[in-house]
Amino acid sequence: MQTELSQTLGIEHAVFGFTPFPAVAAAISRAGGFGVLGAVRYTDPDELTRDLDWIEAHVDGRPYGLDVVMPAKKVEGVTEADVEAMIPEGHRQFVRDTLAKHGVPELAEGEAAGWRITGWMEQVARSQLDVAFDYPIRLLANALGSPPADVIARAHDQDVLVAALAGSARHARKHRDAGIDIVVAQGYEAGGHTGEIASMVLTPEVVDAVAPMPVLAAGGIGSGQQVAAALTLGAQGVWLGSLWLTTTEADLHSPALTRKLLAAGSGDTVRSRALTGKPARQLRTEWTDAWDDPAGPGTLPMPLQGLLVAEAVSRIQKYEVDRLLGTPVGQIVGRMNSERSVQAVFDDLTRGFEQAVDRVNRIAGRSGQS
């Protein structure tokens, strides 16, 4: 699974794996792909330093990267407390009532919520970059549009490629004009924040819009056949995230959540604003249903929603409240029906890719003889 981009980065397979778990990121790189660690949960620079130290010690010299969530425009002087104060009391009460309805226990006294969407904040994201640029990362990806111009320049000064996710050709052209190096065309099927255009349509549109800039295809990809299809559509690689959640290296801290993922079909996800305030594909649960119910108060815009539900999500996860327990995941969850190592996933991807290429070659051969 070689392309010009994979050769540039010195990787065996043009498979880029996004994950919040350092062990998964390192395993992806060791397997010949390109591991990308999601940084949004790292509000403490020391924790990011610790995990990048660990990755550096476990990638066997292979390249890896970092994914941040950073707005292109800087907002000065806004603190987390300022944002918290904007949350209406009615929405807070709705959270309390929903948790009480399902009997979700309180956190222990003094226990802080372990899940916070604060990595989007300017000062947090920049502190992550201050740490990351001390390491030999080869790629910086931004999940919230193009990063600020000074960040792009800083990355390029350190020979780090910059990628940004796009849900439309228009977004992709804006990324190109901002000076980034790689566009990730993320289709409607993808887990997490995603747009409304399916991958089969989006990928070639983005490839044509930004050519000859390299494009990675994302969304609904979990087999070697789908990798081959993405490359046939003009992508120079694939960006996979959901597929790694049920690998043995992943650390979900929740056997119940792993069971739900393994049991879910491709129709068991929903694109909801319940988690962050922006449309994000995730497992459909009674929690997402409550927020999407027209009788409820509705979700708040990002970042208010993420801060509003932070403690609630921590409680649901800690006590594994099955009816409410979910996670961002794409429609590819229907193929995630067994726990496998990252290496086993790559073995399946390469076998499927070879089968798909052989099939196309046979078709082309017959066509040439007719």
Coordinates of C-alpha atoms in Angstrom, one line a residue:
M1 CA 0.0 0.0 0.0
Q2 CA 2.6 2.5 -1.2
T3 CA 2.0 6.0 -2.5
E4 CA 4.2 9.0 -3.1
L5 CA 3.1 10.4 0.3
S6 CA 4.0 7.2 2.1
Q7 CA 7.4 7.1 0.4
T8 CA 8.0 10.8 1.5
L9 CA 7.3 9.9 5.1
G10 CA 9.2 6.6 5.0
I11 CA 6.3 4.3 5.9
E12 CA 5.5 0.9 4.5
H13 CA 1.7 1.4 4.2
A14 CA -0.2 4.6 3.4
V15 CA -2.4 4.0 6.5
F16 CA -2.6 6.9 8.9
G17 CA -4.1 5.9 12.3
F18 CA -5.7 8.5 14.5
T19 CA -6.1 7.4 18.2
P20 CA -6.2 8.9 21.7
F21 CA -4.1 6.0 23.0
P22 CA -0.3 6.1 22.9
A23 CA 0.1 2.3 22.8
V24 CA -2.1 2.2 19.7
A25 CA -0.3 5.1 18.0
A26 CA 3.1 3.4 18.6
A27 CA 1.7 0.0 17.4
I28 CA 0.4 1.6 14.2
S29 CA 3.8 3.0 13.4
R30 CA 5.6 -0.2 14.2
A31 CA 3.2 -2.1 11.9
G32 CA 4.3 0.1 9.0
G33 CA 1.6 2.7 9.1
F34 CA 1.7 6.2 10.6
G35 CA 0.4 6.6 14.2
V36 CA -1.2 10.0 15.1
L37 CA -1.9 10.7 18.7
G38 CA -5.0 12.8 19.5
A39 CA -4.0 15.6 21.9
V40 CA -7.3 17.1 22.7
R41 CA -7.6 15.4 26.1
Y42 CA -4.2 16.6 27.3
T43 CA -4.9 19.7 29.4
D44 CA -1.7 19.1 31.4
P45 CA 1.5 19.5 29.3
D46 CA 3.3 17.1 31.7
E47 CA 0.9 14.3 30.8
L48 CA 1.5 14.9 27.1
T49 CA 5.3 14.9 27.7
R50 CA 5.0 11.6 29.5
D51 CA 3.1 10.0 26.7
L52 CA 5.2 11.3 23.9
D53 CA 8.3 10.1 25.8
W54 CA 6.6 6.6 25.9
I55 CA 5.8 6.7 22.2
E56 CA 9.3 7.8 21.3
A57 CA 10.6 4.8 23.2
H58 CA 8.2 2.3 21.5
V59 CA 8.0 3.3 17.8
D60 CA 11.4 1.7 17.0
G61 CA 12.5 4.8 15.2
R62 CA 9.4 4.9 13.0
P63 CA 7.6 8.2 12.2
Y64 CA 4.5 9.5 14.1
G65 CA 2.4 12.6 14.5
L66 CA 0.0 14.6 16.6
D67 CA -3.6 15.7 16.1
V68 CA -4.8 18.9 17.8
V69 CA -8.1 20.8 17.9
M70 CA -7.3 24.4 17.3
P71 CA -9.3 27.3 15.9
A72 CA -7.8 29.3 13.0
K73 CA -8.7 32.5 14.7
K74 CA -7.4 33.5 18.1
V75 CA -9.7 34.7 20.9
E76 CA -7.9 36.7 23.5
G77 CA -8.5 36.7 27.2
V78 CA -11.3 34.0 27.3
T79 CA -10.9 31.5 30.2
E80 CA -12.6 28.2 30.9
A81 CA -14.4 29.9 33.8
D82 CA -15.7 32.6 31.4
V83 CA -17.2 30.0 29.1
E84 CA -18.7 28.0 32.0
A85 CA -20.5 31.1 33.1
M86 CA -22.4 31.2 29.7
I87 CA -24.1 27.9 30.3
P88 CA -27.8 28.4 31.1
E89 CA -29.1 26.9 34.4
G90 CA -31.9 25.2 32.5
H91 CA -29.4 23.1 30.6
R92 CA -27.6 22.2 33.8
Q93 CA -30.9 21.1 35.3
F94 CA -31.7 18.9 32.2
V95 CA -28.4 17.1 32.8
R96 CA -29.1 16.5 36.4
D97 CA -32.6 15.3 35.6
T98 CA -31.4 12.9 32.9
L99 CA -28.8 11.4 35.1
A100 CA -31.2 11.0 38.0
K101 CA -33.7 9.3 35.7
H102 CA -31.2 6.6 34.9
G103 CA -29.8 6.3 38.5
V104 CA -26.3 7.5 37.6
P105 CA -24.3 7.8 40.9
E106 CA -22.4 11.0 41.8
L107 CA -18.7 11.2 41.6
A108 CA -16.8 10.8 44.9
E109 CA -16.4 14.0 46.9
G110 CA -13.5 16.0 45.4
E111 CA -13.2 13.8 42.4
A112 CA -12.8 15.9 39.2
A113 CA -14.4 15.0 35.9
G114 CA -11.9 13.0 33.9
W115 CA -13.4 14.0 30.5
R116 CA -13.0 17.6 29.4
I117 CA -13.2 19.1 26.0
T118 CA -10.8 22.0 26.6
G119 CA -8.1 21.2 24.1
W120 CA -9.9 23.5 21.7
M121 CA -8.9 26.5 23.8
E122 CA -6.1 28.7 22.4
Q123 CA -3.9 28.5 25.4
V124 CA -4.3 24.7 25.9
A125 CA -3.7 23.9 22.2
R126 CA -0.6 26.1 22.1
S127 CA 0.8 24.5 25.3
Q128 CA 0.4 21.1 23.5
L129 CA 2.3 22.4 20.5
D130 CA 5.1 23.7 22.8
V131 CA 5.5 20.2 24.0
A132 CA 5.1 18.4 20.7
F133 CA 7.7 20.5 18.8
D134 CA 10.3 19.2 21.2
Y135 CA 9.8 15.8 19.7
P136 CA 10.6 14.5 16.2
I137 CA 7.0 14.5 15.0
R138 CA 6.6 14.4 11.2
L139 CA 3.0 15.5 11.0
L140 CA 0.7 18.0 12.8
A141 CA -3.0 17.5 12.0
N142 CA -5.8 19.9 13.0
A143 CA -9.3 18.7 13.3
L144 CA -10.9 22.1 13.4
G145 CA -10.0 23.7 10.1
S146 CA -6.6 25.1 9.2
P147 CA -4.4 26.0 12.2
P148 CA -3.3 29.6 12.6
A149 CA -0.7 30.9 10.1
D150 CA 2.0 31.1 12.7
V151 CA 1.5 27.5 13.7
I152 CA 1.8 26.4 10.1
A153 CA 5.0 28.4 9.7
R154 CA 6.4 27.0 12.9
A155 CA 5.7 23.5 11.8
H156 CA 7.3 24.0 8.4
D157 CA 10.4 25.6 10.1
Q158 CA 10.8 22.2 11.9
D159 CA 10.2 20.1 8.7
V160 CA 6.8 19.0 10.0
L161 CA 4.0 18.5 7.5
V162 CA 0.6 20.0 8.3
A163 CA -2.8 18.3 7.6
A164 CA -6.3 19.5 8.1
L165 CA -9.7 17.8 8.0
A166 CA -12.2 18.8 5.4
G167 CA -15.9 17.8 4.8
S168 CA -16.3 19.6 1.5
A169 CA -14.2 20.7 -1.5
R170 CA -14.8 24.3 -0.5
H171 CA -13.2 23.5 2.9
A172 CA -10.3 21.7 1.2
R173 CA -9.5 24.7 -1.1
K174 CA -9.4 27.0 2.0
H175 CA -6.9 24.6 3.6
R176 CA -4.8 24.7 0.4
D177 CA -4.8 28.5 0.4
A178 CA -3.8 28.6 4.0
G179 CA -0.6 26.7 3.2
I180 CA -1.2 23.3 4.6
D181 CA 0.4 20.2 3.0
I182 CA -2.2 17.4 3.3
V183 CA -6.1 17.5 3.2
V184 CA -8.0 14.7 5.0
A185 CA -11.3 14.3 3.2
Q186 CA -13.5 13.1 6.0
G187 CA -16.8 11.7 4.8
Y188 CA -20.2 11.5 6.5
E189 CA -19.6 7.9 7.6
A190 CA -16.7 8.9 9.9
G191 CA -16.7 8.9 13.7
G192 CA -16.4 12.2 15.6
H193 CA -17.0 15.6 14.0
T194 CA -18.0 15.1 10.4
G195 CA -19.9 16.8 7.5
E196 CA -22.8 15.7 5.4
I197 CA -21.1 14.3 2.2
A198 CA -20.3 10.6 1.9
S199 CA -16.8 9.4 1.3
M200 CA -17.4 8.0 -2.2
V201 CA -18.5 11.4 -3.4
L202 CA -16.2 13.6 -1.2
T203 CA -12.9 11.9 -1.9
P204 CA -12.7 12.5 -5.7
E205 CA -14.2 16.0 -5.3
V206 CA -11.4 17.0 -2.8
V207 CA -8.7 15.3 -4.9
D208 CA -9.8 17.3 -7.9
A209 CA -10.2 20.5 -5.9
V210 CA -6.6 20.6 -4.5
A211 CA -4.6 18.6 -7.0
P212 CA -1.7 17.9 -6.9
M213 CA -1.8 18.3 -3.1
P214 CA -2.0 14.9 -1.4
V215 CA -5.4 13.8 0.0
L216 CA -6.1 11.2 2.7
A217 CA -9.6 9.5 2.6
A218 CA -11.4 9.1 5.9
G219 CA -14.8 7.8 6.8
G220 CA -16.2 4.3 6.4
I221 CA -12.9 2.7 5.7
G222 CA -12.0 -0.5 7.6
S223 CA -10.9 -3.1 5.1
G224 CA -8.2 -3.5 2.5
Q225 CA -10.7 -3.4 -0.2
Q226 CA -11.9 0.0 1.0
V227 CA -8.3 1.2 1.1
A228 CA -7.9 0.1 -2.5
A229 CA -11.1 2.0 -3.4
A230 CA -9.8 5.1 -1.7
L231 CA -6.5 5.0 -3.6
T232 CA -8.4 4.4 -6.9
L233 CA -10.4 7.5 -6.2
G234 CA -7.2 9.5 -6.1
A235 CA -6.3 9.6 -2.4
Q236 CA -2.7 9.0 -1.4
G237 CA -3.6 7.2 1.8
V238 CA -6.3 6.6 4.3
W239 CA -7.0 8.1 7.7
L240 CA -8.5 5.6 10.1
G241 CA -9.8 6.3 13.6
S242 CA -12.7 4.1 14.7
L243 CA -11.1 0.9 13.7
W244 CA -8.5 1.0 16.5
L245 CA -11.0 1.3 19.3
T246 CA -11.4 -2.4 19.7
T247 CA -7.8 -3.3 19.3
T248 CA -6.1 -5.1 22.2
E249 CA -3.7 -2.1 22.6
A250 CA -6.6 0.3 23.1
D251 CA -7.3 1.4 26.7
L252 CA -11.0 2.2 26.9
H253 CA -11.2 1.5 30.7
S254 CA -14.7 0.1 30.1
P255 CA -15.4 -3.6 29.3
A256 CA -19.1 -2.6 28.8
L257 CA -18.2 0.0 26.2
T258 CA -16.0 -2.5 24.3
R259 CA -18.9 -5.0 24.4
K260 CA -21.2 -2.4 22.9
L261 CA -18.8 -1.6 20.1
L262 CA -18.3 -5.2 19.2
A263 CA -22.1 -5.8 19.2
A264 CA -23.0 -2.6 17.2
G265 CA -24.0 -2.6 13.6
S266 CA -23.3 0.0 11.0
G267 CA -26.8 1.5 11.7
D268 CA -26.2 1.9 15.4
T269 CA -24.5 5.3 15.2
V270 CA -26.0 8.8 15.0
R271 CA -24.7 12.2 14.0
S272 CA -25.5 14.2 17.1
R273 CA -24.4 17.4 18.8
A274 CA -24.8 15.8 22.3
L275 CA -21.1 15.5 23.0
T276 CA -19.5 18.8 21.9
G277 CA -22.1 21.0 20.3
K278 CA -21.0 20.2 16.8
P279 CA -22.4 17.3 14.8
A280 CA -20.3 14.2 15.7
R281 CA -21.0 10.6 14.8
Q282 CA -21.2 8.4 17.9
L283 CA -23.0 5.3 19.2
R284 CA -26.7 6.0 19.5
T285 CA -27.8 5.8 23.2
E286 CA -30.5 7.0 25.4
W287 CA -28.2 9.9 26.2
T288 CA -28.0 11.1 22.5
D289 CA -31.7 10.5 22.2
A290 CA -32.4 12.7 25.1
W291 CA -30.4 15.6 23.6
D292 CA -31.9 15.1 20.2
D293 CA -35.5 15.0 21.5
P294 CA -37.4 18.1 20.4
A295 CA -39.0 18.2 23.8
G296 CA -35.7 18.8 25.4
P297 CA -33.7 22.1 25.7
G298 CA -31.5 21.3 22.7
T299 CA -27.7 21.3 22.6
L300 CA -25.5 24.4 23.2
P301 CA -22.9 25.5 20.7
M302 CA -19.3 24.4 20.9
P303 CA -17.6 24.7 23.4
L304 CA -20.4 25.2 25.9
Q305 CA -22.0 21.7 25.3
G306 CA -18.7 19.9 25.9
L307 CA -18.1 21.7 29.2
L308 CA -21.8 21.2 30.2
V309 CA -21.7 17.5 29.8
A310 CA -18.1 16.8 31.0
E311 CA -19.0 15.6 34.5
A312 CA -22.0 13.7 33.2
V313 CA -19.9 11.8 30.7
S314 CA -17.3 11.0 33.3
R315 CA -20.0 9.6 35.6
I316 CA -21.6 7.5 32.8
Q317 CA -18.2 6.1 31.9
K318 CA -17.1 5.4 35.4
Y319 CA -20.2 3.6 36.4
E320 CA -20.7 2.0 33.0
V321 CA -24.4 3.0 32.7
D322 CA -25.2 0.8 29.7
R323 CA -28.2 2.7 28.3
L324 CA -26.2 6.0 28.3
L325 CA -22.7 4.7 27.6
G326 CA -21.4 5.7 24.2
T327 CA -18.3 7.0 22.3
P328 CA -17.5 8.7 19.0
V329 CA -17.3 6.0 16.4
G330 CA -18.0 5.8 12.7
Q331 CA -20.4 3.5 10.7
I332 CA -17.4 1.1 10.2
V333 CA -18.3 -0.1 13.7
G334 CA -20.3 -2.8 12.0
R335 CA -17.0 -4.5 10.9
M336 CA -15.5 -4.1 14.4
N337 CA -16.8 -7.5 15.8
S338 CA -13.7 -8.9 17.4
E339 CA -10.8 -7.7 19.5
R340 CA -7.6 -7.9 17.5
S341 CA -4.1 -6.5 17.8
V342 CA -3.1 -3.6 15.7
Q343 CA -0.7 -5.9 13.8
A344 CA -3.6 -8.3 13.1
V345 CA -5.6 -5.3 11.7
F346 CA -2.8 -4.4 9.4
D347 CA -2.5 -8.1 8.3
D348 CA -6.2 -8.0 7.3
L349 CA -5.8 -4.7 5.6
T350 CA -2.9 -5.8 3.5
R351 CA -4.6 -9.1 2.5
G352 CA -7.8 -7.4 1.5
F353 CA -5.8 -4.8 -0.4
E354 CA -3.9 -7.4 -2.4
Q355 CA -7.2 -9.2 -3.2
A356 CA -8.8 -6.0 -4.4
V357 CA -5.9 -5.1 -6.6
D358 CA -5.8 -8.7 -8.0
R359 CA -9.5 -8.4 -8.8
V360 CA -9.1 -5.1 -10.6
N361 CA -6.2 -6.4 -12.5
R362 CA -8.2 -9.4 -13.7
I363 CA -11.1 -7.2 -14.7
A364 CA -8.7 -4.9 -16.6
G365 CA -7.1 -7.9 -18.3
R366 CA -10.4 -9.2 -19.5
S367 CA -11.4 -5.8 -20.6
G368 CA -8.3 -5.5 -22.7
Q369 CA -9.0 -8.8 -24.4
S370 CA -12.6 -8.0 -25.4

